[in-house]
Short mmCIF file of C-alpha atoms and ligand atoms in Angstrom, two decimals:
data_model
loop_
_atom_site.label_atom_id
_atom_site.label_comp_id
_atom_site.label_asym_id
_atom_site.label_seq_id
_atom_site.Cartn_x
_atom_site.Cartn_y
_atom_site.Cartn_z
CA MET A 1 17.80 50.53 -135.57
CA ASP A 2 15.48 50.79 -138.23
CA ARG A 3 13.36 53.89 -138.98
CA ARG A 4 9.96 52.44 -138.16
CA ILE A 5 11.54 51.09 -134.63
CA LEU A 6 13.16 54.83 -133.84
CA SER A 7 9.93 56.46 -135.12
CA SER A 8 7.97 53.81 -132.92
CA LEU A 9 9.76 54.52 -129.52
CA LEU A 10 9.60 58.43 -130.43
CA LEU A 11 6.18 58.56 -130.23
CA LEU A 12 5.31 56.26 -127.70
CA LEU A 13 8.20 58.85 -125.71
CA LEU A 14 5.62 60.89 -127.00
CA SER A 15 2.55 59.51 -126.08
CA ALA A 16 3.99 59.23 -122.93
CA VAL A 17 4.20 62.87 -122.40
CA LEU A 18 1.37 63.84 -123.33
CA ALA A 19 -0.58 61.29 -122.07
CA SER A 20 0.10 62.99 -118.89
CA ALA A 21 -1.91 66.26 -120.09
CA VAL A 22 -5.32 64.10 -121.27
CA ALA A 23 -8.48 65.83 -120.38
CA VAL A 24 -11.56 64.64 -120.58
CA SER A 25 -12.17 65.47 -124.39
CA GLY A 26 -8.82 66.80 -124.69
CA ASP A 27 -7.60 63.53 -126.42
CA ASP A 28 -8.33 64.80 -130.79
CA ALA A 29 -7.12 67.93 -129.30
CA MET A 30 -3.64 66.13 -128.46
CA ILE A 31 -3.67 64.54 -131.52
CA ARG A 32 -3.98 67.49 -134.05
CA GLN A 33 -0.77 68.09 -132.59
CA VAL A 34 0.90 65.16 -132.42
CA VAL A 35 -0.22 64.89 -136.61
CA PRO A 36 -1.09 68.25 -137.95
CA SER A 37 -3.09 68.71 -141.05
CA ASP A 38 -1.80 69.79 -144.38
CA GLY A 39 -4.74 72.74 -146.15
CA GLU A 40 -7.51 71.15 -145.52
CA GLN A 41 -9.07 72.35 -148.97
CA SER A 42 -6.06 69.49 -150.77
CA GLU A 43 -7.32 67.73 -147.47
CA ASP A 44 -10.34 67.32 -148.86
CA HIS A 45 -9.77 66.72 -152.29
CA LEU A 46 -7.22 63.91 -151.33
CA LEU A 47 -9.71 61.96 -149.36
CA ASN A 48 -11.71 62.03 -152.38
CA ALA A 49 -14.67 62.88 -149.36
CA GLU A 50 -18.35 63.40 -151.81
CA HIS A 51 -17.40 60.50 -153.37
CA HIS A 52 -16.78 58.43 -149.95
CA PHE A 53 -19.92 60.76 -148.50
CA SER A 54 -22.49 59.34 -150.95
CA LEU A 55 -21.40 55.58 -150.91
CA PHE A 56 -21.64 56.24 -146.54
CA LYS A 57 -24.89 57.19 -147.50
CA SER A 58 -26.01 54.37 -149.41
CA LYS A 59 -24.10 51.83 -147.08
CA PHE A 60 -25.91 53.43 -143.82
CA SER A 61 -29.26 54.51 -145.62
CA LYS A 62 -28.94 57.80 -144.56
CA THR A 63 -31.11 60.61 -144.64
CA TYR A 64 -31.22 64.39 -143.91
CA ALA A 65 -33.86 66.11 -143.72
CA THR A 66 -33.09 69.44 -145.53
CA GLN A 67 -30.43 70.88 -147.51
CA GLU A 68 -29.05 72.87 -144.68
CA GLU A 69 -28.80 69.36 -142.61
CA HIS A 70 -27.11 67.78 -145.35
CA ASP A 71 -24.30 70.50 -146.37
CA TYR A 72 -23.50 70.56 -141.68
CA ARG A 73 -23.18 66.79 -141.90
CA PHE A 74 -20.27 66.71 -145.03
CA ARG A 75 -19.13 69.31 -143.43
CA VAL A 76 -18.95 67.26 -140.16
CA PHE A 77 -18.19 64.21 -142.00
CA LYS A 78 -15.10 65.46 -143.74
CA ALA A 79 -13.65 66.74 -140.54
CA ASN A 80 -14.26 63.03 -139.28
CA LEU A 81 -12.33 61.46 -142.55
CA ARG A 82 -9.27 64.13 -141.69
CA ARG A 83 -9.76 62.55 -138.22
CA ALA A 84 -9.91 59.37 -139.58
CA LYS A 85 -6.44 59.76 -141.34
CA ARG A 86 -4.82 61.06 -138.12
CA ARG A 87 -5.77 58.08 -136.11
CA GLN A 88 -4.51 55.66 -138.48
CA LEU A 89 -0.99 57.71 -137.69
CA LEU A 90 -1.10 57.08 -134.34
CA ASP A 91 -2.83 53.50 -134.49
CA PRO A 92 -1.71 51.79 -137.10
CA THR A 93 -2.16 48.23 -136.29
CA ALA A 94 -5.61 48.85 -136.76
CA VAL A 95 -7.73 50.33 -139.24
CA HIS A 96 -9.32 53.52 -139.23
CA GLY A 97 -11.86 55.21 -141.46
CA VAL A 98 -15.55 55.96 -142.80
CA THR A 99 -18.59 53.87 -139.87
CA LYS A 100 -21.66 54.69 -139.05
CA PHE A 101 -20.90 57.46 -137.45
CA SER A 102 -18.88 59.65 -139.66
CA ASP A 103 -21.86 62.33 -139.84
CA LEU A 104 -22.01 62.80 -136.16
CA THR A 105 -19.19 65.61 -134.12
CA PRO A 106 -17.48 63.70 -131.58
CA SER A 107 -19.57 65.07 -128.80
CA GLU A 108 -22.56 64.10 -130.85
CA PHE A 109 -21.31 60.45 -130.67
CA ARG A 110 -20.14 60.84 -127.16
CA ARG A 111 -24.19 61.78 -125.47
CA GLN A 112 -25.60 59.59 -128.47
CA PHE A 113 -24.31 56.46 -128.40
CA LEU A 114 -22.17 55.50 -124.72
CA GLY A 115 -23.31 55.75 -121.91
CA LEU A 116 -20.59 54.81 -118.56
CA ASN A 117 -21.38 56.81 -115.80
CA ARG A 118 -18.79 58.56 -113.81
CA ARG A 119 -17.49 56.48 -110.87
CA LEU A 120 -13.80 56.72 -108.70
CA ARG A 121 -14.91 54.94 -106.36
CA LEU A 122 -15.60 51.00 -105.91
CA PRO A 123 -19.66 49.62 -105.33
CA ALA A 124 -20.35 48.39 -102.05
CA ASP A 125 -21.46 45.17 -102.54
CA ALA A 126 -19.01 44.52 -105.29
CA GLN A 127 -16.64 42.25 -103.45
CA LYS A 128 -13.27 41.82 -104.07
CA ALA A 129 -12.09 39.29 -106.59
CA PRO A 130 -9.65 36.53 -104.63
CA ILE A 131 -6.11 36.47 -106.74
CA LEU A 132 -5.89 33.38 -109.07
CA PRO A 133 -3.44 31.62 -110.00
CA THR A 134 -2.38 32.67 -113.65
CA ASN A 135 0.38 30.08 -114.44
CA ASP A 136 -1.79 27.51 -116.70
CA LEU A 137 -3.41 30.49 -118.57
CA PRO A 138 -3.90 29.53 -122.02
CA THR A 139 -2.75 31.76 -125.01
CA ASP A 140 -5.99 32.51 -126.83
CA PHE A 141 -9.30 32.04 -125.69
CA ASP A 142 -12.88 32.78 -126.68
CA TRP A 143 -16.19 32.37 -124.54
CA ARG A 144 -17.82 32.81 -128.57
CA ASP A 145 -16.00 28.98 -128.86
CA HIS A 146 -17.33 27.60 -125.96
CA GLY A 147 -21.19 29.84 -126.52
CA ALA A 148 -21.15 31.33 -123.82
CA VAL A 149 -21.99 34.79 -125.77
CA THR A 150 -25.09 35.77 -127.72
CA GLY A 151 -24.94 37.42 -130.31
CA VAL A 152 -24.09 41.13 -131.00
CA LYS A 153 -26.94 43.85 -130.47
CA ASP A 154 -27.86 47.47 -130.59
CA GLN A 155 -28.39 50.13 -128.64
CA GLY A 156 -29.10 52.49 -130.94
CA ALA A 157 -28.94 56.21 -130.32
CA CYS A 158 -29.72 55.42 -126.25
CA GLY A 159 -26.98 56.18 -123.83
CA SER A 160 -26.92 52.26 -122.08
CA CYS A 161 -24.05 50.92 -123.09
CA TRP A 162 -24.18 49.92 -119.19
CA SER A 163 -27.10 47.70 -119.69
CA PHE A 164 -25.73 45.94 -122.16
CA SER A 165 -21.77 45.36 -120.63
CA ALA A 166 -24.43 43.89 -117.47
CA THR A 167 -26.38 41.24 -119.66
CA GLY A 168 -23.69 40.28 -121.47
CA ALA A 169 -21.54 39.72 -118.32
CA LEU A 170 -25.02 37.67 -117.22
CA GLU A 171 -25.47 35.54 -120.27
CA GLY A 172 -21.60 34.16 -119.85
CA ALA A 173 -22.29 33.04 -116.17
CA HIS A 174 -25.63 31.80 -116.47
CA PHE A 175 -23.86 29.37 -119.41
CA LEU A 176 -21.42 28.93 -117.26
CA SER A 177 -24.13 27.73 -114.06
CA THR A 178 -27.28 25.88 -116.42
CA GLY A 179 -24.84 25.97 -119.60
CA GLU A 180 -28.15 27.83 -121.25
CA LEU A 181 -27.26 30.55 -123.52
CA VAL A 182 -30.21 33.33 -122.64
CA SER A 183 -30.53 36.08 -124.35
CA LEU A 184 -31.15 38.75 -120.93
CA SER A 185 -32.96 41.93 -121.22
CA GLU A 186 -31.67 45.28 -121.33
CA GLN A 187 -35.06 47.01 -121.72
CA GLN A 188 -35.77 45.50 -118.00
CA LEU A 189 -32.34 47.88 -117.29
CA VAL A 190 -33.65 50.62 -118.76
CA ASP A 191 -36.90 51.03 -117.36
CA CYS A 192 -36.64 49.46 -113.94
CA ASP A 193 -33.31 49.58 -112.48
CA HIS A 194 -32.70 53.24 -111.08
CA GLU A 195 -30.20 52.08 -108.45
CA CYS A 196 -28.23 54.39 -107.49
CA ASP A 197 -23.83 54.75 -106.49
CA PRO A 198 -24.02 55.18 -102.14
CA GLU A 199 -20.53 56.43 -102.71
CA GLU A 200 -21.00 59.26 -105.59
CA SER A 201 -23.58 61.88 -105.12
CA GLY A 202 -25.71 61.58 -108.32
CA SER A 203 -24.60 59.08 -110.20
CA CYS A 204 -27.96 57.06 -110.66
CA ASP A 205 -28.75 54.13 -113.43
CA SER A 206 -30.85 56.53 -115.91
CA GLY A 207 -32.00 54.69 -118.57
CA CYS A 208 -30.76 56.53 -122.06
CA ASN A 209 -28.57 58.65 -119.75
CA GLY A 210 -26.48 56.63 -119.14
CA GLY A 211 -25.10 54.31 -115.77
CA LEU A 212 -23.19 51.65 -114.24
CA MET A 213 -22.27 48.23 -115.08
CA ASN A 214 -22.27 47.48 -110.61
CA SER A 215 -24.95 49.11 -110.67
CA ALA A 216 -26.66 47.34 -112.76
CA PHE A 217 -25.60 43.79 -110.85
CA GLU A 218 -26.64 45.31 -107.49
CA TYR A 219 -30.00 46.34 -108.85
CA ILE A 220 -30.33 42.37 -110.31
CA LEU A 221 -29.37 41.17 -107.12
CA LYS A 222 -32.60 43.25 -105.16
CA ALA A 223 -35.03 42.67 -107.74
CA GLY A 224 -33.92 39.19 -108.12
CA GLY A 225 -33.23 38.25 -111.63
CA VAL A 226 -33.38 39.66 -115.18
CA GLU A 227 -36.30 38.56 -117.84
CA ARG A 228 -35.37 37.10 -121.12
CA GLU A 229 -34.98 39.55 -124.18
CA LYS A 230 -37.67 37.98 -126.28
CA ASP A 231 -39.94 38.42 -122.53
CA TYR A 232 -39.11 42.59 -122.24
CA PRO A 233 -37.62 43.65 -125.70
CA TYR A 234 -35.57 46.80 -126.59
CA THR A 235 -36.58 49.75 -127.46
CA GLY A 236 -33.55 51.77 -126.90
CA THR A 237 -35.74 55.02 -125.71
CA ASP A 238 -36.63 55.79 -121.81
CA GLY A 239 -39.37 57.19 -119.63
CA GLY A 240 -41.79 53.89 -120.64
CA SER A 241 -42.40 52.34 -117.14
CA CYS A 242 -41.16 49.34 -115.54
CA LYS A 243 -42.71 46.82 -116.56
CA PHE A 244 -40.50 43.56 -114.32
CA ASP A 245 -42.62 40.23 -114.02
CA LYS A 246 -41.16 37.75 -111.77
CA SER A 247 -42.71 35.47 -112.76
CA LYS A 248 -40.59 35.49 -116.31
CA ILE A 249 -36.87 35.77 -114.48
CA ALA A 250 -35.04 33.84 -116.79
CA ALA A 251 -31.64 34.40 -114.98
CA ALA A 252 -30.26 35.28 -111.56
CA VAL A 253 -26.91 36.88 -109.85
CA SER A 254 -26.00 35.26 -107.17
CA ASN A 255 -22.51 38.03 -106.50
CA PHE A 256 -19.82 40.12 -108.15
CA SER A 257 -16.66 41.42 -107.79
CA VAL A 258 -14.35 43.78 -109.24
CA ILE A 259 -10.92 42.46 -110.44
CA SER A 260 -7.63 44.60 -109.81
CA SER A 261 -6.37 46.51 -112.93
CA ASP A 262 -3.86 43.27 -113.37
CA GLU A 263 -4.23 42.22 -116.58
CA ASP A 264 -3.52 38.51 -115.88
CA GLN A 265 -5.57 38.62 -113.34
CA MET A 266 -8.27 39.65 -115.86
CA ALA A 267 -7.54 36.98 -117.87
CA ALA A 268 -7.81 34.01 -115.36
CA ASN A 269 -10.80 36.00 -114.34
CA LEU A 270 -12.49 35.49 -117.65
CA VAL A 271 -11.48 32.11 -118.23
CA LYS A 272 -12.55 30.47 -114.74
CA HIS A 273 -16.31 33.26 -114.29
CA GLY A 274 -17.23 34.36 -118.47
CA PRO A 275 -16.42 37.18 -119.91
CA LEU A 276 -16.19 40.57 -118.21
CA ALA A 277 -17.85 43.94 -117.64
CA VAL A 278 -15.68 46.98 -118.58
CA GLY A 279 -15.79 50.35 -118.80
CA ILE A 280 -13.49 51.90 -121.15
CA ASN A 281 -12.66 55.47 -123.22
CA ALA A 282 -14.71 54.67 -126.62
CA VAL A 283 -13.17 57.52 -128.76
CA TRP A 284 -11.49 56.05 -130.57
CA MET A 285 -14.46 53.99 -131.87
CA GLN A 286 -16.04 56.56 -134.02
CA THR A 287 -14.11 55.73 -136.83
CA TYR A 288 -13.29 51.86 -135.75
CA ILE A 289 -13.28 49.66 -138.81
CA GLY A 290 -10.68 46.60 -137.84
CA GLY A 291 -7.75 45.24 -136.31
CA VAL A 292 -6.13 45.97 -133.19
CA SER A 293 -6.83 49.14 -131.94
CA CYS A 294 -2.86 49.92 -129.85
CA PRO A 295 -3.18 54.14 -129.96
CA TYR A 296 -0.36 55.46 -128.95
CA ILE A 297 -2.52 57.94 -126.86
CA CYS A 298 -4.83 57.81 -125.31
CA GLY A 299 -7.42 58.62 -122.06
CA LYS A 300 -8.17 56.48 -119.32
CA TYR A 301 -11.93 58.57 -118.82
CA LEU A 302 -14.14 56.08 -119.38
CA ASP A 303 -17.28 56.54 -121.28
CA HIS A 304 -19.29 53.54 -122.84
CA GLY A 305 -19.25 50.04 -120.85
CA VAL A 306 -18.51 46.80 -123.49
CA LEU A 307 -18.00 42.90 -122.20
CA ILE A 308 -14.47 41.45 -122.56
CA VAL A 309 -15.13 38.08 -124.25
CA GLY A 310 -11.35 36.97 -124.61
CA TYR A 311 -8.23 37.51 -125.88
CA GLY A 312 -5.55 36.37 -128.30
CA SER A 313 -2.40 37.12 -130.11
CA SER A 314 -2.95 35.66 -133.89
CA GLY A 315 -2.05 38.31 -136.55
CA PHE A 316 -0.65 40.98 -134.50
CA ALA A 317 2.60 40.76 -133.19
CA PRO A 318 4.13 44.59 -133.53
CA ILE A 319 5.91 45.06 -129.99
CA ARG A 320 5.09 42.67 -128.29
CA PHE A 321 4.20 43.40 -124.64
CA LYS A 322 2.83 40.05 -123.73
CA GLU A 323 1.92 36.22 -124.83
CA LYS A 324 -1.78 37.37 -125.64
CA PRO A 325 -0.95 41.23 -127.05
CA TYR A 326 -5.11 41.84 -127.61
CA TRP A 327 -8.59 41.48 -125.58
CA ILE A 328 -11.65 40.63 -128.00
CA ILE A 329 -14.63 42.88 -127.05
CA LYS A 330 -18.22 42.56 -127.65
CA ASN A 331 -19.87 46.21 -128.13
CA SER A 332 -23.26 46.95 -128.79
CA TRP A 333 -23.50 49.12 -132.03
CA GLY A 334 -24.57 46.22 -133.58
CA GLU A 335 -23.35 43.92 -136.75
CA ASN A 336 -22.35 46.73 -138.96
CA TRP A 337 -19.76 48.18 -136.18
CA GLY A 338 -16.26 47.27 -136.06
CA GLU A 339 -14.95 43.98 -136.89
CA ASN A 340 -18.94 42.76 -137.21
CA GLY A 341 -19.16 44.62 -133.98
CA TYR A 342 -16.70 43.41 -132.05
CA TYR A 343 -13.40 45.33 -131.41
CA LYS A 344 -9.64 44.43 -130.21
CA ILE A 345 -7.62 46.51 -128.13
CA CYS A 346 -4.23 45.86 -127.56
CA MET A 347 -3.58 44.36 -124.38
CA GLY A 348 -0.75 45.99 -121.64
CA ARG A 349 -0.79 49.31 -120.75
CA ASN A 350 -4.21 49.92 -119.98
CA VAL A 351 -5.05 51.23 -123.05
CA CYS A 352 -8.16 53.59 -123.19
CA GLY A 353 -8.65 52.74 -119.07
CA VAL A 354 -9.65 48.56 -120.29
CA ASP A 355 -8.51 47.88 -117.04
CA SER A 356 -9.53 50.27 -114.60
CA MET A 357 -12.98 49.50 -113.84
CA VAL A 358 -13.40 45.27 -114.48
CA SER A 359 -15.99 43.27 -113.12
CA SER A 360 -17.21 39.17 -113.10
CA VAL A 361 -20.69 38.39 -112.55
CA ALA A 362 -21.68 34.33 -111.13
CA ALA A 363 -24.94 33.29 -111.68
CA ILE A 364 -27.47 31.63 -109.54
CA HIS A 365 -28.51 27.65 -110.95
CA THR A 366 -31.99 28.57 -112.04
CA THR A 367 -33.87 26.18 -113.90
CA SER A 368 -36.01 28.33 -116.83
CA SER A 369 -39.16 26.75 -118.33
C1 NAG B 401 -19.10 34.49 -105.97
O1 NAG B 401 -18.73 33.54 -105.29
C2 NAG B 401 -17.69 32.61 -104.73
C3 NAG B 401 -18.25 31.43 -103.23
O2 NAG B 401 -17.56 33.10 -102.61
C4 NAG B 401 -16.15 33.04 -105.48
O3 NAG B 401 -15.86 31.66 -105.19
C5 NAG B 401 -16.76 33.49 -106.52
O4 NAG B 401 -15.20 34.15 -106.90
C6 NAG B 401 -17.65 34.60 -106.26
N1 NAG B 401 -17.28 35.03 -108.27
C7 NAG B 401 -17.88 36.66 -108.52
C8 NAG B 401 -18.21 36.11 -110.14
O5 NAG B 401 -17.81 37.34 -107.92
#
């Protein structure tokens, strides 16, 4: 057995042991134990931190109000460079490095750019998806090739990921039922959807403070539909009043289903019903640049809502769990994050909880003007 395979196996074994101990946000502490860093001073020098920081500032037009703030952000940036380096070792099929979130601490990142509410049980109104045949699934599939996916959007510093995941799924379902791709309004959900989870006290959709895709579908069912993005544009802030105008409904939910944590069923539902709304643990996404993320250790605590638009295998076969080794995920952090706004995560073992909260929506056939 060659060394690489042996060390992969060792890490896998280690991750299996550690995964059981991974707590809510303890992932990084865990990673630190697995990949200890050398002296931080010499490492900063090796990492050429100053150079990277000035590139980062100009690339993302970052300015800081005071010298103190600047120096603090540089320290955070250096910690993130070290973090990315450690993660690279534990996620060799992806590329980790400087991203637009590199001057944020992991908790700032979580607070400002995620926004999935905690949920433990299934929502009351969701059906359980019927089991679909899986024998004739294509090896590769991407709804972008079929015109069912709008351009990548940007939630900004607002925990409204859940609304983007929900509109993304409905945009796909609406396309499937009408043949028309219409970009839908997240702001309507941010302003108007305060749907509470009947099973989970205190878990209500609350704008930039988080929500759930299934609650959003429930809200859309009750409200009658969603307006177009251009009729109710995104502001990235909450606290505004609801400006929903029923006469401008562009798409409506007919029903939605929760899909079992079975990746073949997920693939079958994706192909049949359109893009899937999923929850994911986004810890690794702060440093993600590209490739297929397949970390040896990743918490299953879901904190981010995204959209699975396809799956594939091209250019990726380190350990072939499956014939379709990765999910293609549309994110809502703009095109200047990840692979033009997209993320790829490996299939096969519920990595980062990607199989744990999956839903599919169907749209009413409405003819819009
Ligand atoms: C919606 O309901 C129809 C009819 O019951 C069912 O066949 C379909 O699977 C459902 N779709 C979703 C996404 O729930």
